[in-house]
Short mmCIF file of C-alpha atoms and ligand atoms in Angstrom, two decimals:
data_model
loop_
_atom_site.label_atom_id
_atom_site.label_comp_id
_atom_site.label_asym_id
_atom_site.label_seq_id
_atom_site.Cartn_x
_atom_site.Cartn_y
_atom_site.Cartn_z
CA MET A 1 -32.15 18.22 25.32
CA VAL A 2 -31.07 18.48 21.70
CA GLN A 3 -28.82 21.43 20.93
CA ILE A 4 -27.02 22.04 17.67
CA HIS A 5 -24.40 24.80 17.89
CA ASN A 6 -22.72 26.24 14.79
CA ALA A 7 -22.55 22.79 13.30
CA SER A 8 -21.08 22.43 9.82
CA PHE A 9 -20.72 19.19 7.97
CA ARG A 10 -19.44 18.56 4.49
CA TYR A 11 -19.67 15.25 2.63
CA SER A 12 -16.71 14.37 0.44
CA GLY A 13 -18.70 15.71 -2.54
CA GLY A 14 -18.80 19.19 -0.98
CA GLU A 15 -22.52 19.16 -0.13
CA GLY A 16 -23.64 19.46 3.46
CA LEU A 17 -24.61 21.81 6.26
CA GLU A 18 -23.34 25.29 7.07
CA LEU A 19 -23.31 26.69 10.63
CA VAL A 20 -26.57 25.14 11.74
CA ASN A 21 -28.06 26.31 15.05
CA PHE A 22 -31.23 25.03 16.59
CA ASN A 23 -32.60 23.35 19.69
CA VAL A 24 -35.34 20.89 20.41
CA ASP A 25 -36.97 21.38 23.81
CA PRO A 26 -38.60 18.57 25.78
CA GLY A 27 -41.98 17.60 24.39
CA GLU A 28 -41.71 19.84 21.32
CA PHE A 29 -43.08 18.88 17.88
CA ILE A 30 -40.94 20.30 15.07
CA PHE A 31 -41.19 19.97 11.32
CA LEU A 32 -37.89 20.09 9.51
CA THR A 33 -38.55 21.09 5.94
CA GLY A 34 -36.72 22.08 2.77
CA ASP A 35 -36.14 20.94 -0.78
CA SER A 36 -34.72 17.59 -1.65
CA GLY A 37 -30.99 17.67 -0.97
CA ALA A 38 -31.27 20.64 1.41
CA GLY A 39 -29.77 18.66 4.29
CA LYS A 40 -32.71 17.44 6.40
CA SER A 41 -31.49 13.86 6.71
CA THR A 42 -28.02 15.16 7.45
CA ILE A 43 -29.31 17.07 10.48
CA LEU A 44 -31.01 13.91 11.78
CA LYS A 45 -27.79 11.94 11.27
CA LEU A 46 -25.96 14.53 13.37
CA ILE A 47 -28.47 13.97 16.15
CA TYR A 48 -28.23 10.18 16.21
CA MET A 49 -24.48 10.62 15.79
CA ASP A 50 -24.09 8.64 12.64
CA ILE A 51 -21.88 11.56 11.55
CA PHE A 52 -20.05 14.23 13.54
CA PRO A 53 -19.88 17.97 12.76
CA GLN A 54 -16.57 19.27 11.48
CA THR A 55 -17.11 22.57 13.29
CA GLY A 56 -19.39 23.32 16.22
CA HIS A 57 -21.00 20.59 18.27
CA VAL A 58 -24.19 18.67 18.93
CA ILE A 59 -25.51 17.93 22.40
CA VAL A 60 -28.09 15.18 22.92
CA ASN A 61 -29.10 14.64 26.53
CA ASN A 62 -25.81 14.49 28.38
CA TYR A 63 -23.81 13.38 25.36
CA ASN A 64 -21.69 15.87 23.44
CA SER A 65 -20.47 15.14 19.92
CA LEU A 66 -17.08 16.54 20.91
CA ASN A 67 -16.32 13.93 23.53
CA ILE A 68 -18.76 11.02 23.16
CA LYS A 69 -16.99 7.66 23.00
CA LYS A 70 -17.78 5.20 20.25
CA ARG A 71 -19.02 2.62 22.70
CA GLU A 72 -21.47 5.15 24.19
CA ILE A 73 -23.28 5.70 20.90
CA PRO A 74 -25.49 2.58 21.20
CA PHE A 75 -26.65 3.83 24.60
CA LEU A 76 -27.47 7.24 23.17
CA ARG A 77 -29.52 5.58 20.41
CA ARG A 78 -31.55 3.64 22.96
CA LYS A 79 -32.91 6.99 24.09
CA LEU A 80 -33.85 8.00 20.54
CA GLY A 81 -36.61 6.59 18.39
CA ILE A 82 -35.61 6.51 14.73
CA VAL A 83 -38.13 6.15 11.89
CA PHE A 84 -37.32 6.15 8.18
CA GLN A 85 -39.28 6.52 4.99
CA ASP A 86 -38.30 3.03 3.84
CA PHE A 87 -39.51 1.00 6.72
CA LYS A 88 -36.40 -1.10 7.44
CA LEU A 89 -38.43 -3.93 8.92
CA LEU A 90 -36.92 -7.41 9.05
CA HIS A 91 -38.88 -9.57 6.66
CA ASP A 92 -37.80 -12.87 8.12
CA ARG A 93 -39.87 -12.38 11.30
CA ASP A 94 -43.35 -11.32 12.29
CA VAL A 95 -44.56 -7.98 13.67
CA PHE A 96 -44.14 -8.96 17.31
CA ALA A 97 -40.57 -10.16 16.71
CA ASN A 98 -39.71 -7.00 14.80
CA VAL A 99 -40.68 -4.82 17.74
CA ALA A 100 -39.21 -7.22 20.31
CA PHE A 101 -35.95 -7.06 18.36
CA ALA A 102 -35.23 -3.54 19.65
CA LEU A 103 -35.48 -4.85 23.21
CA GLU A 104 -33.61 -8.11 22.65
CA VAL A 105 -30.55 -6.38 21.26
CA THR A 106 -30.47 -4.07 24.25
CA GLY A 107 -30.57 -6.97 26.67
CA THR A 108 -34.06 -6.64 28.13
CA ARG A 109 -35.44 -9.62 30.07
CA LYS A 110 -37.87 -11.92 28.22
CA ARG A 111 -40.74 -11.27 30.63
CA ASP A 112 -40.48 -7.50 30.21
CA ILE A 113 -40.13 -7.81 26.45
CA LYS A 114 -43.54 -9.42 26.05
CA ARG A 115 -45.28 -6.89 28.26
CA LYS A 116 -43.65 -3.87 26.63
CA VAL A 117 -44.17 -5.06 23.06
CA LEU A 118 -47.85 -5.79 23.59
CA ARG A 119 -48.36 -2.39 25.18
CA VAL A 120 -46.65 -0.47 22.40
CA LEU A 121 -48.42 -2.47 19.69
CA ALA A 122 -51.71 -1.54 21.34
CA GLU A 123 -50.61 2.08 21.26
CA VAL A 124 -50.14 2.01 17.49
CA GLY A 125 -53.32 -0.05 17.10
CA LEU A 126 -51.72 -3.19 15.70
CA ASN A 127 -52.12 -5.71 18.49
CA HIS A 128 -54.36 -7.88 16.35
CA LYS A 129 -51.69 -8.11 13.62
CA ARG A 130 -48.80 -9.03 15.85
CA ASN A 131 -48.38 -12.49 14.28
CA LYS A 132 -48.40 -11.25 10.69
CA MET A 133 -45.28 -10.95 8.59
CA PRO A 134 -44.35 -7.39 7.51
CA ARG A 135 -45.12 -8.13 3.86
CA GLN A 136 -48.69 -8.98 4.80
CA LEU A 137 -49.27 -5.43 6.06
CA SER A 138 -50.14 -2.25 4.19
CA GLY A 139 -47.54 0.53 3.92
CA GLY A 140 -49.24 2.55 6.66
CA GLU A 141 -49.34 -0.46 8.96
CA GLN A 142 -45.69 -1.24 8.31
CA GLN A 143 -44.76 2.33 9.20
CA ARG A 144 -46.76 2.03 12.41
CA VAL A 145 -44.79 -1.11 13.28
CA VAL A 146 -41.59 0.87 12.75
CA ILE A 147 -42.93 3.61 15.02
CA ALA A 148 -43.81 0.98 17.63
CA ARG A 149 -40.27 -0.36 17.42
CA ALA A 150 -38.92 3.18 17.82
CA LEU A 151 -41.14 3.76 20.87
CA VAL A 152 -40.60 0.52 22.71
CA ASN A 153 -37.41 1.73 24.41
CA GLU A 154 -39.32 4.79 25.65
CA PRO A 155 -37.26 7.44 23.87
CA PHE A 156 -37.44 11.10 24.82
CA ILE A 157 -37.47 12.09 21.17
CA LEU A 158 -38.69 10.50 17.96
CA LEU A 159 -36.59 11.31 14.88
CA ALA A 160 -38.73 10.69 11.80
CA ASP A 161 -37.22 11.05 8.33
CA GLU A 162 -40.04 11.34 5.76
CA PRO A 163 -42.19 8.85 7.67
CA THR A 164 -45.10 9.49 5.31
CA GLY A 165 -43.04 9.67 2.13
CA ASN A 166 -44.27 6.33 0.79
CA LEU A 167 -47.84 6.53 2.05
CA ASP A 168 -51.20 7.45 0.53
CA PRO A 169 -53.25 10.30 2.12
CA THR A 170 -55.29 7.99 4.39
CA ALA A 171 -52.23 6.21 5.74
CA THR A 172 -50.43 9.57 6.05
CA ALA A 173 -53.28 10.91 8.20
CA GLU A 174 -53.12 7.78 10.36
CA VAL A 175 -49.40 8.12 10.92
CA MET A 176 -49.71 11.87 11.63
CA GLY A 177 -52.44 11.17 14.17
CA LEU A 178 -50.22 8.62 15.82
CA LEU A 179 -47.30 11.05 16.04
CA GLU A 180 -49.66 13.64 17.59
CA ARG A 181 -50.73 11.20 20.28
CA ILE A 182 -47.15 10.20 21.00
CA ASN A 183 -46.25 13.88 21.35
CA VAL A 184 -49.17 14.59 23.66
CA ARG A 185 -47.84 11.92 25.97
CA GLY A 186 -44.61 13.90 26.28
CA THR A 187 -42.25 12.51 23.63
CA ALA A 188 -40.63 15.19 21.47
CA VAL A 189 -40.97 14.67 17.70
CA LEU A 190 -38.61 15.96 15.03
CA MET A 191 -40.04 15.12 11.63
CA ALA A 192 -38.27 15.81 8.34
CA THR A 193 -40.54 16.20 5.35
CA HIS A 194 -40.87 18.15 2.13
CA ASN A 195 -44.61 17.78 2.08
CA ILE A 196 -45.52 21.49 2.46
CA GLN A 197 -49.26 20.87 2.43
CA LEU A 198 -48.98 18.45 5.29
CA ILE A 199 -47.16 20.85 7.60
CA GLN A 200 -49.28 23.87 6.71
CA SER A 201 -52.33 22.02 8.00
CA GLN A 202 -50.65 21.70 11.41
CA ASN A 203 -49.96 24.49 13.79
CA ARG A 204 -46.40 23.57 14.67
CA ARG A 205 -42.91 25.02 14.82
CA ILE A 206 -41.29 24.75 11.39
CA VAL A 207 -37.54 24.81 10.73
CA THR A 208 -36.76 25.43 7.09
CA ILE A 209 -33.44 24.56 5.58
CA GLU A 210 -32.15 25.72 2.21
CA LYS A 211 -28.93 24.46 0.65
CA GLY A 212 -27.53 23.48 4.02
CA ILE A 213 -28.44 26.73 5.79
CA VAL A 214 -31.23 27.02 8.37
CA LYS A 215 -33.57 29.92 7.53
CA MET B 1 -49.28 -16.86 3.96
CA PHE B 2 -48.04 -19.33 1.35
CA TYR B 3 -45.87 -16.58 -0.12
CA SER B 4 -44.20 -15.78 3.18
CA ILE B 5 -43.52 -19.43 4.00
CA ARG B 6 -41.92 -19.83 0.59
CA GLU B 7 -39.94 -16.65 1.13
CA GLY B 8 -38.77 -17.79 4.57
CA PHE B 9 -37.72 -21.13 3.12
CA ALA B 10 -35.81 -19.33 0.37
CA GLY B 11 -34.00 -17.33 3.04
CA LEU B 12 -33.04 -20.53 4.81
CA ILE B 13 -31.68 -22.06 1.60
CA ARG B 14 -29.83 -18.85 0.83
CA ALA B 15 -28.07 -18.93 4.19
CA LYS B 16 -27.29 -22.62 3.69
CA VAL B 17 -25.69 -22.01 0.32
CA ALA B 18 -23.61 -19.18 1.76
CA SER B 19 -22.52 -21.37 4.68
CA THR B 20 -21.62 -24.21 2.36
CA ILE B 21 -19.51 -21.85 0.28
CA THR B 22 -17.71 -20.50 3.34
CA ILE B 23 -17.05 -23.98 4.71
CA THR B 24 -15.78 -25.15 1.33
CA VAL B 25 -13.44 -22.17 1.05
CA ILE B 26 -12.11 -22.76 4.56
CA SER B 27 -11.53 -26.47 4.03
CA LEU B 28 -9.85 -25.90 0.66
CA SER B 29 -7.53 -23.33 2.26
CA LEU B 30 -6.78 -25.81 5.00
CA VAL B 31 -6.05 -28.59 2.51
CA LEU B 32 -3.51 -26.27 0.90
CA VAL B 33 -2.00 -25.37 4.26
CA GLY B 34 -2.07 -29.04 5.24
CA PHE B 35 -0.07 -30.14 2.19
CA PHE B 36 2.40 -27.47 3.13
CA LEU B 37 2.65 -28.60 6.75
CA ILE B 38 2.99 -32.25 5.80
CA PHE B 39 5.72 -31.38 3.30
CA ILE B 40 7.67 -29.42 5.92
CA PHE B 41 7.19 -32.07 8.56
CA ASN B 42 8.48 -34.83 6.31
CA ALA B 43 11.35 -32.72 4.98
CA THR B 44 12.59 -31.91 8.50
CA ARG B 45 12.20 -35.54 9.42
CA LEU B 46 14.48 -36.46 6.52
CA VAL B 47 17.07 -33.85 7.46
CA ASP B 48 16.98 -35.05 11.05
CA THR B 49 17.61 -38.64 9.99
CA ILE B 50 20.57 -37.56 7.92
CA GLN B 51 21.99 -35.46 10.73
CA ASN B 52 21.52 -38.26 13.24
CA ARG B 53 23.71 -40.51 11.12
CA ILE B 54 26.66 -38.16 11.36
CA GLU B 55 29.64 -39.98 12.83
CA LEU B 56 33.35 -39.53 12.97
CA GLU B 57 35.68 -42.44 12.34
CA VAL B 58 39.06 -42.16 14.03
CA PHE B 59 41.69 -44.65 12.83
CA ILE B 60 44.19 -45.71 15.43
CA ASP B 61 47.95 -46.12 14.88
CA ASN B 62 48.76 -49.80 14.20
CA SER B 63 51.53 -49.84 16.78
CA PHE B 64 49.33 -48.74 19.66
CA THR B 65 48.96 -51.08 22.62
CA PRO B 66 45.58 -51.75 24.22
CA GLU B 67 46.61 -49.56 27.19
CA GLN B 68 47.51 -46.64 24.92
CA THR B 69 44.27 -47.17 23.03
CA GLU B 70 42.34 -46.97 26.29
CA VAL B 71 44.05 -43.67 27.14
CA LEU B 72 43.15 -42.30 23.70
CA ARG B 73 39.59 -43.43 24.14
CA ASN B 74 39.31 -41.59 27.43
CA SER B 75 40.74 -38.37 26.03
CA ILE B 76 38.20 -38.43 23.23
CA ASN B 77 35.38 -39.37 25.57
CA TYR B 78 35.95 -36.30 27.73
CA MET B 79 35.85 -33.84 24.86
CA ALA B 80 32.93 -31.47 24.75
CA GLY B 81 30.40 -32.54 22.14
CA VAL B 82 31.23 -36.24 22.18
CA LEU B 83 28.24 -38.41 22.97
CA GLN B 84 29.57 -41.92 22.58
CA VAL B 85 32.81 -43.62 21.58
CA THR B 86 32.68 -47.18 20.24
CA TYR B 87 35.83 -49.19 19.69
CA VAL B 88 36.06 -51.23 16.50
CA SER B 89 38.95 -53.67 16.62
CA LYS B 90 40.91 -54.83 13.59
CA GLU B 91 39.00 -58.11 13.63
CA GLN B 92 35.63 -56.39 13.84
CA ALA B 93 36.64 -54.10 10.98
CA MET B 94 37.39 -57.19 8.92
CA GLU B 95 34.06 -58.72 9.78
CA ILE B 96 32.26 -55.56 8.69
CA TYR B 97 34.28 -55.46 5.50
CA LYS B 98 33.48 -59.06 4.67
CA LYS B 99 29.82 -58.58 5.36
CA PHE B 100 29.71 -55.46 3.27
CA PHE B 101 31.53 -56.78 0.18
CA ASN B 102 30.54 -60.35 0.73
CA GLU B 103 34.00 -61.66 -0.20
CA ASP B 104 37.43 -62.36 1.18
CA ASP B 105 40.04 -60.27 -0.64
CA PHE B 106 42.60 -60.34 2.11
CA GLU B 107 42.92 -64.09 2.45
CA ILE B 108 46.29 -64.08 0.71
CA LEU B 109 47.74 -61.61 3.23
CA ASP B 110 49.27 -62.81 6.51
CA GLU B 111 48.26 -59.79 8.39
CA ASN B 112 44.96 -57.96 8.68
CA PRO B 113 45.56 -54.63 6.91
CA LEU B 114 42.51 -52.90 8.34
CA PRO B 115 43.20 -50.53 11.24
CA ALA B 116 41.31 -50.45 14.50
CA SER B 117 39.13 -47.39 14.95
CA PHE B 118 36.76 -45.41 17.15
CA GLN B 119 33.26 -44.63 15.93
CA ILE B 120 32.30 -41.34 17.52
CA LYS B 121 28.75 -40.12 17.92
CA LEU B 122 28.31 -36.41 18.58
CA ILE B 123 25.67 -34.67 20.69
CA LYS B 124 22.91 -32.95 18.77
CA GLU B 125 24.39 -29.44 18.91
CA TYR B 126 27.63 -30.70 17.34
CA ARG B 127 26.00 -32.46 14.40
CA ASN B 128 26.94 -29.81 11.87
CA SER B 129 30.07 -29.35 9.83
CA LYS B 130 31.40 -26.37 11.76
CA MET B 131 31.32 -28.01 15.21
CA ALA B 132 32.34 -31.40 13.84
CA ASN B 133 35.42 -29.86 12.26
CA GLN B 134 36.32 -28.25 15.57
CA ILE B 135 36.30 -31.67 17.23
CA ILE B 136 38.24 -33.21 14.35
CA GLN B 137 41.00 -30.67 14.87
CA GLN B 138 41.20 -31.49 18.56
CA ILE B 139 41.30 -35.22 17.96
CA ALA B 140 43.92 -34.87 15.20
CA GLN B 141 46.34 -33.43 17.75
CA LEU B 142 46.11 -36.51 19.99
CA ASP B 143 48.82 -39.16 19.97
CA GLY B 144 48.10 -42.30 18.02
CA VAL B 145 45.50 -40.85 15.68
CA ASP B 146 46.30 -41.94 12.17
CA ASP B 147 43.47 -40.50 10.25
CA ILE B 148 39.97 -39.14 10.74
CA GLU B 149 37.12 -39.83 8.39
CA PHE B 150 34.08 -37.56 8.26
CA ARG B 151 31.70 -37.96 5.36
CA ASN B 152 30.06 -34.59 5.27
CA ASP B 153 29.16 -33.83 1.65
CA ILE B 154 25.38 -34.34 2.21
CA LEU B 155 25.61 -32.38 5.41
CA VAL B 156 27.34 -29.46 3.72
CA THR B 157 24.76 -29.44 0.94
CA ILE B 158 21.88 -29.44 3.43
CA GLU B 159 23.48 -26.71 5.49
CA LYS B 160 24.12 -24.62 2.44
CA TYR B 161 20.50 -24.60 1.35
CA MET B 162 18.79 -24.94 4.72
CA ASP B 163 18.74 -21.21 5.48
CA TYR B 164 17.33 -20.31 2.08
CA LEU B 165 14.87 -23.17 2.33
CA MET B 166 13.72 -21.99 5.76
CA ILE B 167 13.24 -18.40 4.56
CA GLY B 168 11.37 -19.70 1.52
CA ILE B 169 9.17 -21.93 3.63
CA LEU B 170 8.36 -19.18 6.14
CA THR B 171 7.55 -16.69 3.38
CA ALA B 172 5.40 -19.17 1.52
CA GLY B 173 3.67 -20.18 4.74
CA ASN B 174 2.87 -16.60 5.68
CA LEU B 175 1.65 -15.75 2.20
CA LEU B 176 -0.52 -18.83 2.26
CA LEU B 177 -2.00 -17.86 5.61
CA ILE B 178 -2.63 -14.25 4.58
CA GLY B 179 -4.20 -15.48 1.36
CA ALA B 180 -6.44 -17.87 3.26
CA VAL B 181 -7.52 -15.16 5.72
CA ALA B 182 -8.27 -12.75 2.86
CA LEU B 183 -10.19 -15.40 0.95
CA VAL B 184 -12.26 -16.48 3.93
CA SER B 185 -13.00 -12.94 5.13
CA ASN B 186 -14.10 -11.90 1.67
CA THR B 187 -16.35 -14.91 1.40
CA ILE B 188 -17.87 -14.11 4.77
CA LYS B 189 -18.18 -10.46 3.77
CA LEU B 190 -20.45 -11.50 0.93
CA VAL B 191 -22.57 -13.45 3.37
CA ILE B 192 -22.77 -10.51 5.76
CA LEU B 193 -23.62 -8.16 2.92
CA SER B 194 -26.83 -10.10 2.50
CA ARG B 195 -27.64 -9.34 6.14
CA ILE B 196 -26.72 -5.70 6.06
CA ARG B 197 -30.32 -4.77 6.78
CA ILE B 198 -30.45 -6.60 10.06
CA ILE B 199 -27.10 -5.09 11.06
CA GLU B 200 -28.31 -1.59 10.17
CA THR B 201 -31.45 -2.11 12.22
CA MET B 202 -29.42 -3.33 15.18
CA ARG B 203 -27.26 -0.23 15.04
CA LEU B 204 -30.26 2.10 14.90
CA VAL B 205 -32.00 0.58 17.89
CA GLY B 206 -28.81 0.77 19.95
CA ALA B 207 -27.21 -2.68 19.88
CA THR B 208 -23.58 -2.60 20.96
CA LYS B 209 -20.79 -3.57 18.60
CA GLY B 210 -20.10 -6.73 20.55
CA PHE B 211 -23.71 -7.78 20.48
CA ILE B 212 -23.91 -7.34 16.71
CA ARG B 213 -20.62 -9.08 16.12
CA ARG B 214 -20.92 -12.07 18.40
CA PRO B 215 -23.34 -14.20 16.40
CA PHE B 216 -21.32 -13.68 13.25
CA ILE B 217 -18.11 -14.67 14.98
CA PHE B 218 -19.73 -17.80 16.36
CA GLU B 219 -21.04 -18.60 12.94
CA GLY B 220 -17.51 -18.11 11.57
CA ILE B 221 -16.07 -20.38 14.24
CA PHE B 222 -18.61 -23.11 13.54
CA GLN B 223 -17.86 -22.89 9.85
CA GLY B 224 -14.12 -22.92 10.57
CA VAL B 225 -14.40 -26.02 12.73
CA PHE B 226 -16.54 -27.74 10.15
CA GLY B 227 -14.08 -26.84 7.39
CA ALA B 228 -11.21 -28.11 9.55
CA ILE B 229 -12.93 -31.44 10.16
CA LEU B 230 -13.45 -31.86 6.42
CA SER B 231 -9.79 -31.13 5.64
CA ILE B 232 -8.59 -33.44 8.42
CA LEU B 233 -10.79 -36.21 7.04
CA PHE B 234 -9.33 -35.57 3.60
CA PHE B 235 -5.76 -35.95 4.83
CA TYR B 236 -6.54 -38.87 7.08
CA ILE B 237 -8.02 -40.83 4.21
CA THR B 238 -5.38 -39.71 1.69
CA VAL B 239 -2.51 -40.68 3.98
CA LYS B 240 -4.17 -44.03 4.72
CA ILE B 241 -4.43 -44.76 1.01
CA ILE B 242 -0.83 -43.72 0.29
CA ASP B 243 0.38 -45.76 3.25
CA VAL B 244 -1.23 -48.88 1.82
CA GLU B 245 0.50 -48.32 -1.52
CA ILE B 246 3.93 -47.19 -0.26
CA PRO B 247 4.21 -47.80 3.50
CA GLY B 248 6.18 -45.27 5.50
CA ILE B 249 6.75 -42.75 2.72
CA ILE B 250 4.67 -40.06 4.45
CA VAL B 251 4.27 -39.63 8.16
CA VAL B 252 1.59 -37.31 9.56
CA ASN B 253 1.55 -36.85 13.28
CA SER B 254 -1.46 -35.75 15.26
CA TYR B 255 0.04 -32.28 15.81
CA ILE B 256 -0.61 -31.52 12.16
CA TYR B 257 -4.26 -32.47 12.58
CA LEU B 258 -4.41 -30.40 15.74
CA MET B 259 -2.85 -27.47 13.91
CA LEU B 260 -5.38 -27.77 11.08
CA PHE B 261 -8.17 -27.76 13.61
CA GLY B 262 -6.79 -24.67 15.33
CA LEU B 263 -6.19 -22.95 12.03
CA GLY B 264 -9.76 -23.64 10.91
CA LEU B 265 -11.08 -22.10 14.11
CA PHE B 266 -8.73 -19.15 13.66
CA LEU B 267 -9.65 -18.67 10.01
CA GLY B 268 -13.37 -18.70 10.77
CA ALA B 269 -13.08 -16.29 13.69
CA ILE B 270 -10.58 -13.87 12.13
CA GLY B 271 -12.38 -14.08 8.80
CA SER B 272 -15.67 -12.98 10.29
CA ILE B 273 -14.10 -10.32 12.53
CA LEU B 274 -12.36 -8.78 9.52
CA ALA B 275 -15.48 -9.09 7.40
CA MET B 276 -17.56 -7.35 10.09
CA GLN B 277 -15.09 -4.53 10.55
CA ARG B 278 -16.37 -2.56 7.56
CA PHE B 279 -19.97 -2.64 8.66
CA LEU B 280 -19.48 -1.68 12.26
CA LYS B 281 -18.29 1.90 12.07
CA PHE B 282 -20.58 3.74 14.39
N1 LIG C 1 -23.28 9.88 2.07
C1 LIG C 1 -23.23 11.00 1.33
N2 LIG C 1 -22.10 11.28 0.63
C2 LIG C 1 -22.00 12.42 -0.10
N3 LIG C 1 -22.98 13.32 -0.22
C3 LIG C 1 -24.14 13.11 0.45
C4 LIG C 1 -24.31 11.94 1.26
N4 LIG C 1 -25.54 11.97 1.80
C5 LIG C 1 -26.10 13.12 1.35
N5 LIG C 1 -25.27 13.81 0.55
C6 LIG C 1 -25.53 15.10 -0.09
O1 LIG C 1 -25.74 16.07 0.93
C7 LIG C 1 -26.83 16.91 0.61
C8 LIG C 1 -27.87 16.86 1.71
O2 LIG C 1 -28.39 15.56 1.76
P1 LIG C 1 -29.61 15.14 2.70
O3 LIG C 1 -29.80 13.68 2.55
O4 LIG C 1 -29.38 15.67 4.06
O5 LIG C 1 -30.80 15.92 2.02
P2 LIG C 1 -32.35 15.87 2.39
O6 LIG C 1 -32.73 17.25 2.72
O7 LIG C 1 -32.61 14.84 3.39
O8 LIG C 1 -32.99 15.46 0.99
P3 LIG C 1 -34.28 14.53 0.69
O9 LIG C 1 -35.47 15.41 0.92
O10 LIG C 1 -34.15 14.17 -0.75
O11 LIG C 1 -34.22 13.38 1.60
C9 LIG C 1 -27.36 16.43 -0.74
O12 LIG C 1 -26.86 17.29 -1.73
C10 LIG C 1 -26.80 15.04 -0.88
O13 LIG C 1 -26.51 14.78 -2.24
MG1 LIG C 2 -33.56 12.91 3.35
#
């Protein structure tokens, strides 16, 4: 499903990843952890093919980093759900429109958009706030909107980069609970975080990365 | 609620300001290009008028009979490059002379001293000094030709500088166009920069390049067309005003307006495509 084989990647500054190997199996829940600057975000970028490894390769579904075409990348991303620490919501439109956006840009029919958005908003518990603007929501609620947007295309894996980084403990617990539920339903979750306490409380597979090397 | 309405309104104004700037830049570029086009158009028109006036004057031997003259006329008429041969008799030459100088110098003479002549018009391809001289040499060899007049000093001057002028004009025109494209695309780039977030989001949720680009290109085209209309209006009014003051000094045909319109469209589209390029590396 996701396989990273001997992947190395160096930014122009010389920092990066060294011979990374690891797989994500269907339905798995993995914490990716390590100090700031260790290379967690870089691994996620390799998976959503924002960058390509200079040695080795990355396989996501039936796409291989060695031979994927540029025009195929959008179609790969439709099968991934991507969540960031900074929410990246569009502030010029309400919650419903923010989630619907992910379907509109992939050419879904209007009728289906409404149905799918309402269902996914119910899943993250925000149906009653669908007409609010993002700025009118708390941080935790905004992050749940982002998760709803990531889920609406029914991805097989959710890539979450510090999704709780900006949240207080209550909101963090809410978001973690949501990710659990999503995972139970069969979606794999790969979550990057340096919050050690958070991951110790969960009984999950942990991949630790130190200075670009997976331990 | 009040805050978000205000914020939304601010966003609207922001986009409007950016659009206004883009349209202004496009129409200013087009005004520059338009001056250039109008200059070239009127300059070529002038050169054409001069070239169209090119004529040879062949003076006929005084002793020639009408029959011999007719033979000469036919020989000239059948030469390659000759469009039209007009006979000017001695009497007609005198008439023209009198009209021109408005006096009667020759009254004391018994005989009309002015020779009869042929006025020869050349076809377009022969209206340059090289080809004209070729014909002159041919005519000079014919019987009964006394002298051939060909006033070609203006022609030679034009020909001498025409090539340089053409190279200069083409270079300047291309530089102008490249400058306009760079200016417009950089202006649009600034506008797009303010929407980098929406572009980023589109990329992450799997929008294709075309999907992301299309609205921006349309926006560019609309702005280009709007800018073109403004510049066309500017020239239309300016030429009208000048024409009232000095009629006929400048001519602007509708092709120039059409070209400005096309260029505006092109500038808007190319400008936004180039501006997008940087943000669409997947
Ligand atoms: N675009 C870039 N250009 C150059 N160097 C970069 C770039 N992005 C990241 N780096 C460097 O690569 C290394 C790994 O970065 P990465 O973002 O993957 O770390 P991280 O583990 O996600 O850190 P954090 O926990 O702070 O998010 C860092 O040293 C960083 O400075
Ligand atoms: Mg990171």
